[in-house]
mmCIF file of C-alpha atoms in Angstrom:
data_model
loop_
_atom_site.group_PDB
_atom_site.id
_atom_site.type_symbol
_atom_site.label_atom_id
_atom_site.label_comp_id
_atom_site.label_asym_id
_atom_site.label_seq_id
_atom_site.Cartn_x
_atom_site.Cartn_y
_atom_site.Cartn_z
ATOM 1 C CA UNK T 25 25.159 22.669 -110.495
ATOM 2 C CA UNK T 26 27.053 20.315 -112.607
ATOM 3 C CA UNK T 27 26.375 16.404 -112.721
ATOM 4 C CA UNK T 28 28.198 13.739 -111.330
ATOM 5 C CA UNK T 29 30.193 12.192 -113.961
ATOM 6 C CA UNK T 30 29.460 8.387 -114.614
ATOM 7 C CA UNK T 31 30.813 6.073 -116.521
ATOM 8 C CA UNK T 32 28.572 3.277 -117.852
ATOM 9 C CA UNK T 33 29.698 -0.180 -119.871
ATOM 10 C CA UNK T 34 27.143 -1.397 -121.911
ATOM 11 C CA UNK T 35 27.043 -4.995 -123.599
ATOM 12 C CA UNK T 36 24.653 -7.347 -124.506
ATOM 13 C CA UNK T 37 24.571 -10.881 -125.123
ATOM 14 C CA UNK T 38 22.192 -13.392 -126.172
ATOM 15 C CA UNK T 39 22.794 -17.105 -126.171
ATOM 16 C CA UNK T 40 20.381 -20.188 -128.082
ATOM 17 C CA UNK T 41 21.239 -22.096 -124.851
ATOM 18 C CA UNK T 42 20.991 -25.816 -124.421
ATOM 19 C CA UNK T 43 17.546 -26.987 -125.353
ATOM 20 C CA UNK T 44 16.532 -24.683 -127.764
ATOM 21 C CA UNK T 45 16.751 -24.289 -131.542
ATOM 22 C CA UNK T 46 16.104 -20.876 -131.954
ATOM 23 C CA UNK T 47 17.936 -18.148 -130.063
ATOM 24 C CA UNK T 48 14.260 -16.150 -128.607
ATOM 25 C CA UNK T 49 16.463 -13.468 -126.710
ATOM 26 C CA UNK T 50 16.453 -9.695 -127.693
ATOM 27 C CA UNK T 51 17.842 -6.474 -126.181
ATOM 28 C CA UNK T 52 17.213 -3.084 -126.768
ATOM 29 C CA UNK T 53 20.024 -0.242 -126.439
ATOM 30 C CA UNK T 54 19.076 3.085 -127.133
ATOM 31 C CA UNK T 55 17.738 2.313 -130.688
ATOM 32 C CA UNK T 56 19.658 -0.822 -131.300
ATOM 33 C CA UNK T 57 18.516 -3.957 -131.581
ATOM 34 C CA UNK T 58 18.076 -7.658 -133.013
ATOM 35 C CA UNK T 59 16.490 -6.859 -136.188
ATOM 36 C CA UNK T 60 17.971 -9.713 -137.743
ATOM 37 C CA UNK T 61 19.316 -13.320 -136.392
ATOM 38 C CA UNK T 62 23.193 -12.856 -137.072
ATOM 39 C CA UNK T 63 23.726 -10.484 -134.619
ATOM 40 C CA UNK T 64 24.234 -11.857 -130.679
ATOM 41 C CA UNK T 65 26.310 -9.792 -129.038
ATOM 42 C CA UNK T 66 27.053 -5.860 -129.242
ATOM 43 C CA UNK T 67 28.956 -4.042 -126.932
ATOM 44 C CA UNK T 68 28.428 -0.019 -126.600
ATOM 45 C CA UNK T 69 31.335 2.159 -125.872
ATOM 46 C CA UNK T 70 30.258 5.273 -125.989
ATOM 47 C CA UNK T 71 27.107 6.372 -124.574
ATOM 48 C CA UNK T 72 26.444 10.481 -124.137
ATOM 49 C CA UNK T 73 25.013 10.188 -120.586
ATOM 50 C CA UNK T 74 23.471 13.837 -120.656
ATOM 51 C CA UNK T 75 20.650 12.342 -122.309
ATOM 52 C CA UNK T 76 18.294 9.715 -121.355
ATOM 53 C CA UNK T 77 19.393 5.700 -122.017
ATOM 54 C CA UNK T 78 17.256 3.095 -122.456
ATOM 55 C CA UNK T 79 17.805 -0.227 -121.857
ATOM 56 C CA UNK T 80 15.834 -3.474 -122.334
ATOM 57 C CA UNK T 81 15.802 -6.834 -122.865
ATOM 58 C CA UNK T 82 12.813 -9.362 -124.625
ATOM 59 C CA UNK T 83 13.123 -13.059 -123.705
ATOM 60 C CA UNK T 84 10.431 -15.222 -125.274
ATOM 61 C CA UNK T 85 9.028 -17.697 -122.877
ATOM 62 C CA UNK T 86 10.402 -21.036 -123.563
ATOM 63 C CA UNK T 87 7.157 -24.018 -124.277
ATOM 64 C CA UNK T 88 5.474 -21.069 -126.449
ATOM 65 C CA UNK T 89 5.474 -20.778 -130.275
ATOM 66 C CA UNK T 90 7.233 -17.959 -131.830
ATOM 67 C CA UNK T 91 8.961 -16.664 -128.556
ATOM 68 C CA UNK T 92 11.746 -14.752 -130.504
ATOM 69 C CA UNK T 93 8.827 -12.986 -132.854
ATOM 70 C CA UNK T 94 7.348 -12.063 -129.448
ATOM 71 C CA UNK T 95 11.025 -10.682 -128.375
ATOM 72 C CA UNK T 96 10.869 -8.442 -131.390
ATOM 73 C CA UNK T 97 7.390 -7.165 -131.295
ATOM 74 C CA UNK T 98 8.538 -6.037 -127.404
ATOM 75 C CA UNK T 99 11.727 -4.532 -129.129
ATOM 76 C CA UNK T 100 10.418 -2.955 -131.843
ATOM 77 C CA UNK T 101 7.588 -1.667 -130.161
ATOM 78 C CA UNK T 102 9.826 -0.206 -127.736
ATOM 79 C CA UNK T 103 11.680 1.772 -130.095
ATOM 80 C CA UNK T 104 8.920 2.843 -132.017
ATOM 81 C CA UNK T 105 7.607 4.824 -128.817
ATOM 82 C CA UNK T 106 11.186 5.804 -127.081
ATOM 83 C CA UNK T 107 10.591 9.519 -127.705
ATOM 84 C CA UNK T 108 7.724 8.900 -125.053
ATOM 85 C CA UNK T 109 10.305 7.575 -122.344
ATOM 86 C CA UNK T 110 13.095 10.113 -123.432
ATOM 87 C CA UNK T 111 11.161 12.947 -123.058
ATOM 88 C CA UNK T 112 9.920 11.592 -119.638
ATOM 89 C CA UNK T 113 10.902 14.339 -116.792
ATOM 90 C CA UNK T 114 10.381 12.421 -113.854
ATOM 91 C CA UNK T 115 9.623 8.185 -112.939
ATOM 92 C CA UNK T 116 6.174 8.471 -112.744
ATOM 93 C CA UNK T 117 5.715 9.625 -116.593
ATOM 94 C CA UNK T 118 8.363 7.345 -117.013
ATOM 95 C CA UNK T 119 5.876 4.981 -115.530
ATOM 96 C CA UNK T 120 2.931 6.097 -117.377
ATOM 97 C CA UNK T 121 4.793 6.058 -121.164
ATOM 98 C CA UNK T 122 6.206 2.237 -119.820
ATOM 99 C CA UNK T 123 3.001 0.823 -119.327
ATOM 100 C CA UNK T 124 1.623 2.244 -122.692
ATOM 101 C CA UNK T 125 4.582 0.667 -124.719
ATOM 102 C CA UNK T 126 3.734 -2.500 -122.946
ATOM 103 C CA UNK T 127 0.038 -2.637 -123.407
ATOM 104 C CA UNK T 128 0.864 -1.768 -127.639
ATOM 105 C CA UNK T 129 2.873 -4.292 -127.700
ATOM 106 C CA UNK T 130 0.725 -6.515 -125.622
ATOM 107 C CA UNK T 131 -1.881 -5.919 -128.341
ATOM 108 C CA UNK T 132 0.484 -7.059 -130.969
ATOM 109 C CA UNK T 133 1.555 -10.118 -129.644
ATOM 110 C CA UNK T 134 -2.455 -10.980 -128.954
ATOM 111 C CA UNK T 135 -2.798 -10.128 -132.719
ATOM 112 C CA UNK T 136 0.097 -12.578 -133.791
ATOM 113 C CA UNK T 137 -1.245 -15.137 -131.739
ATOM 114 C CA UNK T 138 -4.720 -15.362 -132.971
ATOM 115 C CA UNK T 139 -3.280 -15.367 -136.368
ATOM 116 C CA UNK T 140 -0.681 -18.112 -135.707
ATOM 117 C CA UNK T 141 -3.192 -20.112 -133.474
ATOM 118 C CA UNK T 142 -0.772 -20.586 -130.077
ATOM 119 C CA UNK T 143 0.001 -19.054 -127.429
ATOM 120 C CA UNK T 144 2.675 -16.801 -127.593
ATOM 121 C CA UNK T 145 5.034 -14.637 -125.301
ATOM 122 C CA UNK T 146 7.948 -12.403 -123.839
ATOM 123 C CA UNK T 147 9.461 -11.365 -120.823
ATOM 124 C CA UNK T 148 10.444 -7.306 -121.072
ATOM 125 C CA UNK T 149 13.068 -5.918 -118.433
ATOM 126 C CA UNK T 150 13.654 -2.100 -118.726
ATOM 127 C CA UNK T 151 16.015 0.233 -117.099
ATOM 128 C CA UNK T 152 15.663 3.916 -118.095
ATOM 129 C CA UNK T 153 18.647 6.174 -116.696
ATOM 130 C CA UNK T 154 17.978 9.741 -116.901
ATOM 131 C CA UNK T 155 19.742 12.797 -114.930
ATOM 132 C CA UNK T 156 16.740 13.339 -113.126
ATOM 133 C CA UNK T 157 15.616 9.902 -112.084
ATOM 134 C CA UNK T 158 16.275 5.942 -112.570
ATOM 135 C CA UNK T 159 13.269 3.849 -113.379
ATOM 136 C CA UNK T 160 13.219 -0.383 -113.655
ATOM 137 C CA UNK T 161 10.109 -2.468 -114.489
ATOM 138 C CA UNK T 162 10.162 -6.080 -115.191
ATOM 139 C CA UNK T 163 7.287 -8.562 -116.552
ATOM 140 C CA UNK T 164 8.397 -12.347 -116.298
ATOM 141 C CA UNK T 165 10.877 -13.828 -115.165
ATOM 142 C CA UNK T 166 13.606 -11.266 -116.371
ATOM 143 C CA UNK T 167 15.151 -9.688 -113.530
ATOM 144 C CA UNK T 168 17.211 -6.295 -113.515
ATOM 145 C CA UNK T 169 20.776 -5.880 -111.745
ATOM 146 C CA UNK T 170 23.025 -2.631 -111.044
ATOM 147 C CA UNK T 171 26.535 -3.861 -111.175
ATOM 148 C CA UNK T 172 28.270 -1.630 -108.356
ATOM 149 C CA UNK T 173 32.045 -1.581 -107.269
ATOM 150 C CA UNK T 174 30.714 -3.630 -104.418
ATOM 151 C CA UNK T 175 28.829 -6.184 -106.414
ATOM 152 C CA UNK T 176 25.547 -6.904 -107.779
ATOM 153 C CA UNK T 177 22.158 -5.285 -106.457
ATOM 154 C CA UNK T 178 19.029 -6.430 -107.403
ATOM 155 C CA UNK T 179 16.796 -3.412 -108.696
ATOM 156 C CA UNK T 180 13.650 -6.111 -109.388
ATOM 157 C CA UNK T 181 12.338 -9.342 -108.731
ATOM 158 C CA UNK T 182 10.919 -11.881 -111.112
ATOM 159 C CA UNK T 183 6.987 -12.522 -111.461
ATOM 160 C CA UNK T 184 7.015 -16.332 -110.346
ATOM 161 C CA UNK T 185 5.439 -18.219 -108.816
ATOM 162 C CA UNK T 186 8.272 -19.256 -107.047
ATOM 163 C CA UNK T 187 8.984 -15.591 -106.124
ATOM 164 C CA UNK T 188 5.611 -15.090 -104.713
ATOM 165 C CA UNK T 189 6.340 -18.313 -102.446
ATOM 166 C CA UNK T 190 9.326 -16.342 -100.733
ATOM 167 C CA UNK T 191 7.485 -13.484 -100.580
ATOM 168 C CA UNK T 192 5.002 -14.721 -98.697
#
């Protein structure tokens, strides 16, 4: 049985915004990302959709030293143990290699913290498209939408505060 053909447009974009004065965004496409701070936007054209995609994005949380280190670590960590997600048959491995990457690089920003001597931290939204299955997971504040002919649908919700007010 053959697949369904899709079509997928990929970009990312990072912005400093207003009040800050470092940019403490990162993304993470299939192997690519901000490995150093001239880059802020790519945009993906061709993407082989027969084999898994990753997609992710690191936002260090604003009031905490070194949020764009902790953007990378999430990054970097992430691509360091792809093969784990790509090789994934089904969501709930998917699940299982997710929350390893997250706890290694949980460790790491721990370890950069103590060393530094403040608190430090990073949102990590992560959409894993596979011809078997689709998988999202969000920490923070970073939320994950599928952009549809019809408009936007929300495949997470944020970990507020605020959030768990509505929810309630």
């Amino acid at each position: 049985m053959a697949g369904i053909p899709i079509t997928l447009e990929i970009a990312a974009v990072t912005d400093i915004g207003r009040t800050r004065t470092s940019n403490q965004d990162n993304f993470y496409v299939n192997g690519c990302y901000i490995d150093h701070y001239n880059v802020t936007a790519e945009r993906f054209e061709t993407v082989d959709t027969q084999k898994t995609l990753i997609l992710a994005v690191c936002d260090g949380m604003g009031g905490l030293a070194e949020g764009d280190v902790a953007a990378m670590i999430g990054v970097s960590t992430l691509d360091e143990m792809s093969d784990s997600l790509t090789e994934a048959d089904s969501a709930d491995r998917a699940s299982f290699a997710t929350r390893r990457v997250i706890d290694k690089a949980n460790r790491r920003v721990l370890k950069r913290s103590r060393t530094i001597g403040e608190s430090m931290g990073s949102t990590f939204a992560m959409l894993v498209v596979s011809s078997k299955y689709l998988y999202a997971c969000n920490l923070g504040d970073s939320e994950i939408y599928l952009k549809t002919q019809y408009g936007l649908e929300r495949l997470s919700k944020p970990q507020t505060v605020a959030q768990e007010l509505v929810d309630s």
